[in-house]
Coordinates of C-alpha atoms in Angstrom, one line a residue:
X1 CA -22.3 11.9 4.5
X2 CA -23.7 11.3 8.0
X3 CA -22.0 12.1 11.2
X4 CA -21.6 9.0 13.3
X5 CA -21.3 9.6 17.1
X6 CA -18.8 7.8 19.2
X7 CA -20.1 4.7 20.9
X8 CA -18.1 5.5 24.0
X9 CA -19.6 8.5 25.7
X10 CA -16.4 9.3 27.6
X11 CA -14.6 10.0 24.3
X12 CA -15.4 12.9 22.1
X13 CA -16.9 12.3 18.6
X14 CA -14.2 11.4 16.1
X15 CA -15.6 13.1 13.0
X16 CA -17.6 11.9 10.0
X17 CA -17.7 8.3 8.9
X18 CA -19.3 7.4 5.6
X19 CA -20.0 3.8 6.7
X20 CA -23.3 4.1 8.6
X21 CA -22.7 0.9 10.5
X22 CA -19.2 1.6 11.5
X23 CA -19.8 2.4 15.2
X24 CA -21.8 -0.6 15.6
X25 CA -18.7 -2.6 15.4
X26 CA -15.9 -0.2 16.7
X27 CA -15.2 1.8 19.8
X28 CA -12.8 4.4 20.8
X29 CA -10.2 3.5 23.5
X30 CA -7.4 5.2 25.4
X31 CA -4.4 3.5 27.3
X32 CA -1.4 5.0 29.1
X33 CA 1.8 3.6 27.8
X34 CA 5.1 4.9 29.2
X35 CA 3.4 8.0 30.3
X36 CA 1.8 8.7 26.9
X37 CA -2.0 8.6 26.5
X38 CA -2.5 6.4 23.3
X39 CA -5.8 6.6 21.4
X40 CA -7.0 3.7 19.3
X41 CA -10.2 2.5 17.7
X42 CA -10.9 -1.2 18.1
X43 CA -13.5 -3.7 16.8
X44 CA -14.1 -7.3 16.0
X45 CA -12.7 -10.5 17.6
X46 CA -10.0 -13.1 16.6
X47 CA -6.4 -12.7 15.8
X48 CA -5.4 -9.1 16.1
X49 CA -4.4 -6.8 13.2
X50 CA -2.8 -3.5 14.0
X51 CA -3.0 -0.6 11.6
X52 CA -0.8 2.4 11.7
X53 CA -1.6 5.6 9.9
X54 CA 0.8 8.2 8.4
X55 CA 1.3 11.9 8.6
X56 CA -0.8 14.2 8.7
X57 CA -3.5 11.7 9.4
X58 CA -4.8 9.5 12.1
X59 CA -6.5 6.1 12.7
X60 CA -9.3 7.5 10.5
X61 CA -7.2 6.8 7.4
X62 CA -8.0 3.1 7.8
X63 CA -11.8 3.6 8.2
X64 CA -12.7 1.9 4.9
X65 CA -10.4 -1.1 5.5
X66 CA -11.3 -1.9 9.1
X67 CA -14.9 -3.3 8.7
X68 CA -13.7 -5.7 5.9
X69 CA -11.0 -7.1 8.3
X70 CA -13.5 -7.5 11.0
X71 CA -15.9 -9.3 8.6
X72 CA -13.2 -12.0 8.0
X73 CA -12.9 -12.7 11.7
X74 CA -10.1 -10.3 12.8
X75 CA -9.7 -8.2 15.8
X76 CA -8.8 -4.8 14.2
X77 CA -7.0 -2.1 16.1
X78 CA -6.1 1.2 14.4
X79 CA -3.8 3.3 16.6
X80 CA -2.8 6.9 16.7
X81 CA 0.9 6.8 17.5
X82 CA 2.2 9.5 19.8
X83 CA 1.8 13.0 18.2
X84 CA -0.9 11.9 15.8
X85 CA -4.7 11.8 16.0
X86 CA -6.1 12.0 19.5
X87 CA -3.1 10.6 21.2
X88 CA -0.8 12.7 23.4
X89 CA 1.6 15.2 21.9
X90 CA 4.7 15.1 24.2
X91 CA 7.4 17.6 23.7
X92 CA 10.0 14.8 22.7
X93 CA 10.3 11.2 21.6
X94 CA 9.5 11.3 17.8
X95 CA 12.6 9.2 16.8
X96 CA 11.4 5.8 15.5
X97 CA 13.1 4.0 18.2
X98 CA 11.0 5.7 20.8
X99 CA 7.8 5.4 18.8
X100 CA 8.4 1.6 18.2
X101 CA 9.0 1.2 21.9
X102 CA 5.7 2.8 22.5
X103 CA 4.0 0.2 20.3
X104 CA 5.8 -2.6 21.8
X105 CA 4.5 -1.4 25.2
X106 CA 1.1 -0.9 23.8
X107 CA 0.6 -4.5 22.6
X108 CA 2.2 -5.9 25.7
X109 CA -0.2 -3.8 27.9
X110 CA -3.2 -5.2 26.0
X111 CA -2.0 -8.7 26.0
X112 CA -2.0 -8.8 22.1
X113 CA 0.9 -11.1 21.9
X114 CA -0.5 -13.9 24.0
X115 CA -1.3 -15.9 20.9
X116 CA 1.9 -15.1 18.9
X117 CA 3.2 -12.3 16.8
X118 CA 0.9 -9.7 15.3
X119 CA -0.1 -8.8 11.7
X120 CA 0.8 -5.2 11.2
X121 CA 0.1 -2.7 8.4
X122 CA 1.4 0.8 8.1
X123 CA 1.1 3.7 5.5
X124 CA 3.4 6.6 5.0
X125 CA 4.9 7.5 8.3
X126 CA 3.1 4.5 9.6
X127 CA 5.4 2.5 7.2
X128 CA 8.4 4.0 8.8
X129 CA 7.1 3.1 12.3
X130 CA 6.0 -0.4 11.2
X131 CA 9.5 -1.1 9.7
X132 CA 11.3 0.2 12.8
X133 CA 9.1 -1.7 15.1
X134 CA 9.7 -4.9 13.3
X135 CA 13.4 -4.4 13.3
X136 CA 13.6 -3.3 16.9
X137 CA 11.3 -5.8 18.4
X138 CA 11.3 -8.8 16.0
X139 CA 9.2 -11.1 18.2
X140 CA 6.3 -8.7 18.0
X141 CA 5.4 -8.9 14.4
X142 CA 4.6 -12.0 12.3
X143 CA 3.7 -10.4 9.0
X144 CA 4.2 -6.7 7.9
X145 CA 2.4 -4.9 5.1
X146 CA 3.7 -1.4 4.3
X147 CA 2.2 1.2 1.8
X148 CA 3.7 4.0 -0.2
X149 CA 6.8 5.2 1.7
X150 CA 10.5 5.4 1.2
X151 CA 12.7 4.4 4.2
X152 CA 15.1 7.3 4.9
X153 CA 18.6 6.0 5.5
X154 CA 17.7 2.7 3.6
X155 CA 16.2 3.9 0.4
X156 CA 19.0 5.3 -1.8
X157 CA 18.9 9.1 -2.1
X158 CA 17.6 10.5 -5.3
X159 CA 19.8 12.3 -7.9
X160 CA 21.1 15.7 -7.1
X161 CA 20.2 18.9 -8.8
X162 CA 16.8 20.5 -9.1
X163 CA 13.9 18.0 -8.9
X164 CA 11.3 17.9 -11.6
X165 CA 7.9 19.6 -11.0
X166 CA 6.3 16.2 -10.2
X167 CA 9.0 15.1 -7.8
X168 CA 9.0 18.5 -6.1
X169 CA 5.2 18.4 -5.6
X170 CA 5.4 15.0 -3.9
X171 CA 8.5 15.7 -1.8
X172 CA 8.9 19.4 -1.0
X173 CA 7.3 19.0 2.6
X174 CA 10.3 16.7 3.7
X175 CA 12.6 19.7 3.7
X176 CA 9.9 22.2 4.9
X177 CA 8.8 20.0 7.9
X178 CA 12.3 19.5 9.1
X179 CA 13.0 23.3 9.5
X180 CA 13.0 24.7 13.0
X181 CA 10.0 26.7 14.1
X182 CA 9.1 28.3 10.8
X183 CA 6.5 25.5 9.7
X184 CA 4.5 25.9 12.9
X185 CA 4.6 29.8 12.4
X186 CA 3.4 29.6 8.9
X187 CA 0.9 26.7 9.2
X188 CA -0.8 27.9 12.5
X189 CA -4.2 29.2 11.8
X190 CA -4.1 27.9 8.2
X191 CA -4.1 24.2 9.1
X192 CA -7.0 23.4 6.7
X193 CA -5.5 25.1 3.8
X194 CA -2.2 23.3 4.4
X195 CA -3.9 19.9 4.7
X196 CA -6.1 20.5 1.7
X197 CA -3.2 21.3 -0.5
X198 CA -1.3 18.3 0.7
X199 CA -4.1 15.9 0.1
X200 CA -5.1 17.5 -3.2
X201 CA -1.7 17.5 -4.7
X202 CA -0.9 13.8 -3.8
X203 CA -4.3 12.1 -4.7
X204 CA -5.2 10.8 -8.1
X205 CA -8.7 9.9 -6.8
X206 CA -9.7 13.4 -5.8
X207 CA -13.0 12.2 -4.2
X208 CA -11.2 9.9 -1.7
X209 CA -10.8 12.6 1.0
X210 CA -14.1 14.5 1.1
X211 CA -14.7 17.9 2.7
X212 CA -15.9 16.1 5.8
X213 CA -12.8 14.0 6.0
X214 CA -10.7 17.2 5.6
X215 CA -12.6 18.6 8.6
X216 CA -11.7 15.6 10.7
X217 CA -8.1 15.7 9.8
X218 CA -8.0 19.4 10.4
X219 CA -9.5 18.9 13.9
X220 CA -6.8 16.6 15.0
X221 CA -4.0 18.5 13.3
X222 CA -5.2 21.8 14.8
X223 CA -5.0 20.4 18.5
X224 CA -2.5 22.0 20.8
X225 CA 0.9 20.6 19.9
X226 CA -0.2 18.5 16.9
X227 CA 1.5 20.4 14.1
X228 CA 4.8 20.6 16.1
X229 CA 4.6 16.8 16.9
X230 CA 4.0 15.9 13.2
X231 CA 6.9 18.1 12.1
X232 CA 9.0 16.6 14.8
X233 CA 8.7 13.1 13.1
X234 CA 10.6 14.5 10.1
X235 CA 13.1 16.4 12.3
X236 CA 13.8 13.3 14.3
X237 CA 14.2 11.0 11.4
X238 CA 16.2 13.1 9.0
X239 CA 18.8 14.3 11.4
X240 CA 22.0 12.4 11.7
X241 CA 20.9 10.3 14.7
X242 CA 17.7 9.3 12.9
X243 CA 19.4 8.3 9.6
X244 CA 22.1 6.4 11.6
X245 CA 19.3 4.6 13.6
X246 CA 17.6 3.4 10.4
X247 CA 20.8 2.4 8.8
X248 CA 21.6 0.2 11.8
X249 CA 18.2 -1.4 11.3
X250 CA 18.9 -2.0 7.7
X251 CA 22.0 -4.1 8.8
X252 CA 19.6 -6.6 10.5
X253 CA 17.7 -8.5 7.9
X254 CA 14.0 -9.0 8.6
X255 CA 12.9 -12.7 8.3
X256 CA 9.2 -12.3 8.5
X257 CA 7.0 -12.1 5.3
X258 CA 6.8 -8.5 4.2
X259 CA 4.3 -6.9 1.8
X260 CA 5.3 -3.7 0.0
X261 CA 3.0 -1.7 -2.2
X262 CA 3.7 1.7 -3.7
X263 CA 1.2 3.8 -5.6
X264 CA 1.7 4.7 -9.3
X265 CA 1.1 8.4 -8.2
X266 CA 3.5 8.0 -5.2
X267 CA 6.7 6.0 -4.7
X268 CA 6.0 3.3 -7.2
X269 CA 8.4 0.3 -6.8
X270 CA 10.7 2.2 -4.5
X271 CA 9.3 0.7 -1.3
X272 CA 9.4 -2.9 -2.8
X273 CA 13.0 -2.5 -4.1
X274 CA 14.1 -0.9 -0.7
X275 CA 12.7 -3.7 1.4
X276 CA 14.2 -6.4 -0.8
X277 CA 17.6 -5.2 0.4
X278 CA 16.7 -5.6 4.1
X279 CA 14.1 -8.4 4.3
X280 CA 14.4 -12.0 3.1
X281 CA 10.7 -12.7 2.2
X282 CA 9.2 -9.6 0.4
X283 CA 6.4 -9.4 -2.3
X284 CA 4.4 -6.4 -3.6
X285 CA 4.5 -4.0 -6.4
X286 CA 2.8 -0.8 -7.6
X287 CA -0.9 0.0 -7.5
X288 CA -1.9 1.5 -10.7
X289 CA -4.0 4.7 -11.0
X290 CA -3.6 5.4 -7.4
X291 CA -2.1 8.4 -5.5
X292 CA -0.3 8.5 -2.2
X293 CA -3.3 8.0 0.2
X294 CA -3.7 4.3 -0.7
X295 CA -6.0 3.1 2.0
X296 CA -8.6 5.8 1.1
X297 CA -8.0 6.0 -2.6
X298 CA -8.1 2.2 -3.3
X299 CA -9.6 0.6 -0.1
X300 CA -10.9 -2.5 -2.1
X301 CA -7.4 -3.2 -3.4
X302 CA -6.0 -2.7 0.1
X303 CA -8.6 -5.1 1.6
X304 CA -7.9 -7.8 -1.0
X305 CA -4.2 -7.6 -0.4
X306 CA -4.4 -7.6 3.4
X307 CA -7.1 -10.4 3.6
X308 CA -4.9 -12.5 1.3
X309 CA -1.6 -11.7 3.1
X310 CA -2.8 -12.1 6.7
X311 CA -4.0 -15.5 6.2
X312 CA -2.8 -18.4 8.5

């Protein structure tokens, strides 16, 4: 794997990209939105597509999908929401309403709505954000594709009692990340070990995230305030206010087309079934032989799905 330098000398190198031509088509960008410095990677021309990563990742999770969308004539923007990647890590504001407002401000600032609503895809926490954005700012998004996540406050809670080993492996961090202070204390200085365990335990394609990729994710997760910011997404969503916020969204039916794909080694059909209860026009299913990190484990499948779904 080669190290590809940034094409913008004002922005530090963003890690290792397998695609040797990647930086011929993409550039790092930064913009201030509501006092938050937002980082994104952009390339191509045409109708915009905005990609939202999950936790504990960054725009980099979409690196295999981005060139294919550019190749079919789209302007592709992969953003680091507040607290993730190379964007700012403010002390507050990790409830989904605030993060959705960030993205509304971001697309308005860049003039991305000039030709109509956007196509948006989100994975994991990026799916939480994408859903909240579509519900809170319905004129911003024309088509929404979501990958491998449940929607807290909307997805029915699982059965009580002791979870199976498989379920515990997939979900233990939801409780851990919500705890006050102790996650930061235990993870600090051990970020790479923590991330390696998360990735390895949730992937079925173990080669999808390489040692060099792990180094890139460790770089951004080890930045000052990054671990705390990531944990704060869980603290903000799973408290009473965050759950109430999402339940209120669920009372407002989405009318836009929604694509919902889970992974066989992830949430399966849970996302599709959840969205059928809050959206009028939903399609999707389960991607076989795939773990949680769908855009990296099965990028060709995601590319086919998005290039088909995001067609005018």
